[in-house]
CSV table of C-alpha atoms in Angstrom, one decimal:
chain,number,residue,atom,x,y,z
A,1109,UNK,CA,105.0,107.0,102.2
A,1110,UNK,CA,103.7,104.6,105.2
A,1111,UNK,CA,106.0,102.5,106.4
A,1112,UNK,CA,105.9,98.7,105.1
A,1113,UNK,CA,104.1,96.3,107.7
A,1114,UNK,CA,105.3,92.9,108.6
A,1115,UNK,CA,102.5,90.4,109.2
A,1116,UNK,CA,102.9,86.8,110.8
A,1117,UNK,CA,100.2,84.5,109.7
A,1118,UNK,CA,99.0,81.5,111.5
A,1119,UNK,CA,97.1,78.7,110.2
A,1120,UNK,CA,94.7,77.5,113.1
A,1121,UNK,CA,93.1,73.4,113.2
A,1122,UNK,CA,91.8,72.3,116.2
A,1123,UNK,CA,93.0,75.1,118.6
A,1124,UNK,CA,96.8,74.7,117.0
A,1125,UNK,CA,98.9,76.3,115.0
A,1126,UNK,CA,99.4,74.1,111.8
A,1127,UNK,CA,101.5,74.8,108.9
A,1128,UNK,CA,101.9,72.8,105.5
A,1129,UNK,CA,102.8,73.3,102.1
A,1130,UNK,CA,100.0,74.4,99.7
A,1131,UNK,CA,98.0,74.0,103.0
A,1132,UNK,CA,98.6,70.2,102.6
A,1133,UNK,CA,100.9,67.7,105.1
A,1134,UNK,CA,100.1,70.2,108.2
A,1135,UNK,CA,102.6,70.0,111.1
A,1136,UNK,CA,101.3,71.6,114.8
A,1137,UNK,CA,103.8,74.1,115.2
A,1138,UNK,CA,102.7,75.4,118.5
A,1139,UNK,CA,99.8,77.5,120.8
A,1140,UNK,CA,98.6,80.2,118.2
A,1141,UNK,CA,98.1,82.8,121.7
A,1142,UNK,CA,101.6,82.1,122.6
A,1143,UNK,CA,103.1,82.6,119.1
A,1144,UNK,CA,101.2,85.4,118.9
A,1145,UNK,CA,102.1,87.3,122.2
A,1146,UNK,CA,106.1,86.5,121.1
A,1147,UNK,CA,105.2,87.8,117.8
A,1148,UNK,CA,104.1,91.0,119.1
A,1149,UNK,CA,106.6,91.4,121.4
A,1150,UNK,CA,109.3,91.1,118.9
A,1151,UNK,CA,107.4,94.4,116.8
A,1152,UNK,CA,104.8,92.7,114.6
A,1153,UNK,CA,102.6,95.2,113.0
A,1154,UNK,CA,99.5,93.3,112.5
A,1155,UNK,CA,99.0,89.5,113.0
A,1156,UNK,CA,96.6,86.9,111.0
A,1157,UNK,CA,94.7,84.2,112.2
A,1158,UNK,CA,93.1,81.5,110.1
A,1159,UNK,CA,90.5,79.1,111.0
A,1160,UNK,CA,91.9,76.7,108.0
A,1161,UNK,CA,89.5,73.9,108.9
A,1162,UNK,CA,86.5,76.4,109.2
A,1163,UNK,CA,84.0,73.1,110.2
A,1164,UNK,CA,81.2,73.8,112.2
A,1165,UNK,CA,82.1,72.2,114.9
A,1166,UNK,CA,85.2,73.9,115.5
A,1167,UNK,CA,83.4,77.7,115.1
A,1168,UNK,CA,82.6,77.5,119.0
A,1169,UNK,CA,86.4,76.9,119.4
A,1170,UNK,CA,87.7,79.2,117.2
A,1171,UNK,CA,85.5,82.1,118.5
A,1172,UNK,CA,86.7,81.3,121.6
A,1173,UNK,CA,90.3,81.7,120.7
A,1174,UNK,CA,89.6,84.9,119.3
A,1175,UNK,CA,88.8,85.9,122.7
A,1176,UNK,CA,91.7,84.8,124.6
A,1177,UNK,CA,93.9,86.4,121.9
A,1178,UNK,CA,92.1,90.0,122.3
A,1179,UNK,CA,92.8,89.7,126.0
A,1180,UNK,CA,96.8,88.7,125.7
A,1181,UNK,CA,97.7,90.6,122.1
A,1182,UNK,CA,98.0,94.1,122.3
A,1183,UNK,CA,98.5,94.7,117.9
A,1184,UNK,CA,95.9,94.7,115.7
A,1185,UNK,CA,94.9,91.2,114.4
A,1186,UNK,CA,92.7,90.1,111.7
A,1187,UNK,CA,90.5,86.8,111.7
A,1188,UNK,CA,89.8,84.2,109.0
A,1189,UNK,CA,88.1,81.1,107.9
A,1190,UNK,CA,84.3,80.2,107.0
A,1191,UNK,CA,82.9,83.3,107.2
A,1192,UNK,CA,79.6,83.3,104.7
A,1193,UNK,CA,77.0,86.1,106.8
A,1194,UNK,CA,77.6,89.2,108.3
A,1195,UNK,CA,76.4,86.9,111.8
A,1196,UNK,CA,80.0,85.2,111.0
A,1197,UNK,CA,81.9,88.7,111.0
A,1198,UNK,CA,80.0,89.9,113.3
A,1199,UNK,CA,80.6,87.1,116.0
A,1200,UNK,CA,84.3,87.5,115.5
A,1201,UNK,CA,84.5,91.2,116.0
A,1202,UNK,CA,82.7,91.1,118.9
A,1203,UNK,CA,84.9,88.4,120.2
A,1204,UNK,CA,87.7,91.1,120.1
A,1205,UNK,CA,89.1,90.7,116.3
A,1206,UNK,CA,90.2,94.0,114.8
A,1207,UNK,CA,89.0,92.6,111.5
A,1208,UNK,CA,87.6,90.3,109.4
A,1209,UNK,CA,89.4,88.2,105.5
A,1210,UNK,CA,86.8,86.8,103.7
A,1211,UNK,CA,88.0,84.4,100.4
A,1212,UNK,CA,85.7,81.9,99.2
A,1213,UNK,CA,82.3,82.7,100.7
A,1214,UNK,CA,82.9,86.4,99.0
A,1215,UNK,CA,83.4,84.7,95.7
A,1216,UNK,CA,80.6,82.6,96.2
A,1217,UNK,CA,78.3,86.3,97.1
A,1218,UNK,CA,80.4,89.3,96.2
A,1219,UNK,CA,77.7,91.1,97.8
A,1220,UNK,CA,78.8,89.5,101.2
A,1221,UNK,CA,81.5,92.3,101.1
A,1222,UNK,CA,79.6,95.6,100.6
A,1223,UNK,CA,77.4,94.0,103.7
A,1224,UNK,CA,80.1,94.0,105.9
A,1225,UNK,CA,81.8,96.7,105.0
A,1226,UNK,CA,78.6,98.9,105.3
A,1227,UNK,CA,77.5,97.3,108.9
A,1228,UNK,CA,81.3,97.9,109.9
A,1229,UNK,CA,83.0,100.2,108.0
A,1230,UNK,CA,85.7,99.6,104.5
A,1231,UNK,CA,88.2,99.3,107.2
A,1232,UNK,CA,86.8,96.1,108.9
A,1233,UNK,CA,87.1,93.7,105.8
A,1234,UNK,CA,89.8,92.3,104.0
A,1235,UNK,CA,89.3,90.2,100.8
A,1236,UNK,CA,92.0,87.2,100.4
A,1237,UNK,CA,92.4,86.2,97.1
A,1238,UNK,CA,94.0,82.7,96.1
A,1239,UNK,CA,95.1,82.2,92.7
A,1240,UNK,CA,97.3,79.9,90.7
A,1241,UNK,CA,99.3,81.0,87.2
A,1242,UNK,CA,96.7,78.4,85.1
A,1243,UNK,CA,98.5,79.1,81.4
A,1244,UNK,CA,99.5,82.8,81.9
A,1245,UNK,CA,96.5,83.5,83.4
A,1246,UNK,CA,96.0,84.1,87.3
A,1247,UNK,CA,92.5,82.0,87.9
A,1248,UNK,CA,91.2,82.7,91.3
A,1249,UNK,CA,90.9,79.8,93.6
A,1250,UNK,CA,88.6,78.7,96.5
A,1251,UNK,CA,88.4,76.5,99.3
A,1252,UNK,CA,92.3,76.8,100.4
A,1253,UNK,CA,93.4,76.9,96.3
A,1254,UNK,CA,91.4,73.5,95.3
A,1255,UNK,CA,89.0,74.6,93.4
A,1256,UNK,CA,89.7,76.8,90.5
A,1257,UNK,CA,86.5,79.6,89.5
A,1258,UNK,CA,86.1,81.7,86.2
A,1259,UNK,CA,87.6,84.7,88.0
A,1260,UNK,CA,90.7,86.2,87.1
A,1261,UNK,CA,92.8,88.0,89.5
A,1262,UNK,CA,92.7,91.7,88.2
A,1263,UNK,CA,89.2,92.0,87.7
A,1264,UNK,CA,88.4,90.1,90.8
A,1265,UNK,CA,90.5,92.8,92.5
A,1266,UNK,CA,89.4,96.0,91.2
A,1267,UNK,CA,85.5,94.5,91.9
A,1268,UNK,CA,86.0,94.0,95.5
A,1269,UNK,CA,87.8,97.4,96.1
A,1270,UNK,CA,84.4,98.6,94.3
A,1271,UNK,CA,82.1,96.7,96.5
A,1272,UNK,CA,84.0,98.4,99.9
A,1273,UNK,CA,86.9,96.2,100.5
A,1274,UNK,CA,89.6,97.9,102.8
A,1275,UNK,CA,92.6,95.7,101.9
A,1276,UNK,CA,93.7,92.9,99.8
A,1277,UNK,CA,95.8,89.9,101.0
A,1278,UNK,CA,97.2,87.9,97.9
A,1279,UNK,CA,98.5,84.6,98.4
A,1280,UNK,CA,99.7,82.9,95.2
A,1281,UNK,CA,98.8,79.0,95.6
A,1282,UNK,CA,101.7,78.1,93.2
A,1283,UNK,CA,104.2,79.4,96.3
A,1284,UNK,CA,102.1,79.0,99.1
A,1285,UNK,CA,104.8,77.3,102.2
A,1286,UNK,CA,107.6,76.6,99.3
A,1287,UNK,CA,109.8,79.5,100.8
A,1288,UNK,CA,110.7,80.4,96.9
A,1289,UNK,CA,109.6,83.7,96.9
A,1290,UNK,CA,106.7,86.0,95.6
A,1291,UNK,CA,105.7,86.9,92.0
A,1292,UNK,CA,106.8,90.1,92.2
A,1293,UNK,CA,105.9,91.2,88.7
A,1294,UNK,CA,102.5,89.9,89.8
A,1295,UNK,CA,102.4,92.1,92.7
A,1296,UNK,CA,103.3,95.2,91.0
A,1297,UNK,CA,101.2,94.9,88.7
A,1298,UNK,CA,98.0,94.4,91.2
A,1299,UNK,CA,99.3,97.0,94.0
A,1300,UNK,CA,100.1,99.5,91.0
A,1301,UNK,CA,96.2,98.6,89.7
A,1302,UNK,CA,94.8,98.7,93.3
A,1303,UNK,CA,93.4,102.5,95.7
A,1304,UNK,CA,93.7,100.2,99.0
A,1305,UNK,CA,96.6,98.3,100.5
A,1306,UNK,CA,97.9,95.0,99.1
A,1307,UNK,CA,99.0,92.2,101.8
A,1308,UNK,CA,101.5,89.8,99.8
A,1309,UNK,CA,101.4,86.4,101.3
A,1310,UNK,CA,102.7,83.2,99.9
A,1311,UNK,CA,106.3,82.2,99.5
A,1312,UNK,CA,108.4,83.8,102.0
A,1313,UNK,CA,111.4,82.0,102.6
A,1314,UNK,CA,114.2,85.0,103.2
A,1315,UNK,CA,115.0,88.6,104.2
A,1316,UNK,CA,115.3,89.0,100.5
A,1317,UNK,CA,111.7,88.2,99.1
A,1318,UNK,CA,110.1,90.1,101.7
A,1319,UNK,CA,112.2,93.1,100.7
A,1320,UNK,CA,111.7,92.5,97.1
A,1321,UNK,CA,107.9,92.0,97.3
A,1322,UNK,CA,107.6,95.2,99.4
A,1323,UNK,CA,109.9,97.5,96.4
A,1324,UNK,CA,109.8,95.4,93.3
A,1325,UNK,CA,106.7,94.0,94.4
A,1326,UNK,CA,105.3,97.4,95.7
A,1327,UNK,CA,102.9,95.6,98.6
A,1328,UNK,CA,102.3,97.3,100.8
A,1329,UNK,CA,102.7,94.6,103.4
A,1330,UNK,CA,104.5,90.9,104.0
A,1331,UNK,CA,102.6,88.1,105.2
A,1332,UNK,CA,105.2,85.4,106.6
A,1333,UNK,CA,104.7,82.0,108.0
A,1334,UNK,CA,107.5,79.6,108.2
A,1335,UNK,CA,110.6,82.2,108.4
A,1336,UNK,CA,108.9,82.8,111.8
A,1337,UNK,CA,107.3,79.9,113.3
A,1338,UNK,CA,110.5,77.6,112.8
A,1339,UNK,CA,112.7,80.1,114.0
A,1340,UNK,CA,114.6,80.9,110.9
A,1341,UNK,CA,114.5,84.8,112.0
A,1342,UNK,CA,112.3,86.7,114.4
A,1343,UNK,CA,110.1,89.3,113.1
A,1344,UNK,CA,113.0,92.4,115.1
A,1345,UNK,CA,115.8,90.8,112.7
A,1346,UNK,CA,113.9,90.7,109.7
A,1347,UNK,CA,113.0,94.7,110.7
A,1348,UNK,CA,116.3,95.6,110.8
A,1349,UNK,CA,117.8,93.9,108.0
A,1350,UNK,CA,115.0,95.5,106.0
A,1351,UNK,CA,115.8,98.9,107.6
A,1352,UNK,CA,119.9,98.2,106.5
A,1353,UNK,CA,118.3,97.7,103.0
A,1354,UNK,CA,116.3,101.7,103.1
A,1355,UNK,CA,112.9,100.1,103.3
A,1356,UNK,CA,111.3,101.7,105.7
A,1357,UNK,CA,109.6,99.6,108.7
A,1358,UNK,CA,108.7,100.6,112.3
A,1359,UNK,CA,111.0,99.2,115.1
């Protein structure tokens, strides 16, 4: 079985690192190329960088960024935030991104992701899904969780692994920066649904949710914000304490 990857997210306004609850009452919370680089160096797997604000102004910026964090990071990092066209993707894999998370423009034109994934290859593209638990039911959500669709999150997962994408991040919108923990029924029930990896993202707050997301849970990854970027644990200690436990991480 591969080993369980750990993946620091940051949220990225302006050139900064924000973070907020529910991606509401942002804080700067430091130089995303920095926190990146100490990141890595402390045995990230992956990192994630999103472009939260997504204006167009701020694209020149962000692609920019993307650039000077190819050039310093030295693990694979995915990129985030406003990309509708395969000229979006493209600009941002050329800038040095590993790959590409598409969320509400793919909702918007589920053909967007067989596009990319056919220019670039399944590998290239990740599909983020927000969702919120409306009634028992797990509407998908767009435009950082404010707008609710029709889409339901099963269905809306087993037709983007159809249409070519390579991995799933799901962030549940109910936990989103509350440090409660995952819906881990939730997550086995979509990673035990889903033929490509499952990112959970969305309500770390301890060594033990990421380890129960990644057994009871079954994702195949942890997505972590705030543990890390207030200095509750550093991505090496949260490793080992999930080696201590048997899950199997690399160090």
């Amino acid at each position: 079985m591969p080993a369980k990857r750990i993946i620091p997210c940051l949220d990225v306004k302006g050139g900064r690192t924000v973070k907020g609850i529910n991606f509401e009452g942002l804080a700067d919370v430091g130089d995303p190329v920095e926190m990146g680089a100490r990141y890595a160096a402390q045995g990230a797997d992956e990192l994630v960088y999103l472009d939260i604000s997504a204006s167009l102004e701020d694209r020149n910026t962000f692609t920019d960024l993307v650039g000077r964090i190819a050039a310093r990071i030295n693990i694979p990092f995915t990129v985030g935030g406003g990309i509708a066209s395969i000229n979006d993707a493209a600009r941002l894999l050329d800038a040095g991104a590993d790959k590409i998370t598409v969320n509400s423009a793919a909702v918007a034109n589920p053909g967007l992701i067989e596009e990319i994934a056919s220019r670039y290859g399944r590998q290239f593209v990740v599909v983020a899904i927000d969702a919120r638990n409306i009634d028992g039911v797990w509407r998908v959500t767009t435009h950082g969780g404010s707008r609710l669709t029709d889409r339901e999150l099963f269905s809306w997962a087993e037709e983007v692994e159809r249409l070519g994408a390579g991995e799933i991040m799901f962030t549940s919108m109910d936990h989103d920066g509350t440090r409660s923990g995952y819906p881990c029924d939730t997550f086995a029930s979509l990673c035990s649904g889903s033929g490509i990896p499952v990112i959970a993202s969305g309500g770390a707050g301890s060594v033990d949710d990421i380890a129960k997301v990644l057994t009871e849970g079954k994702a195949d990854a942890a997505l972590a914000a705030s543990i890390f970027h207030y200095g509750d644990m550093t991505v090496r200690a949260l490793k080992e304490d999930l080696l201590r436990q048997g899950i199997e991480v690399r160090i």
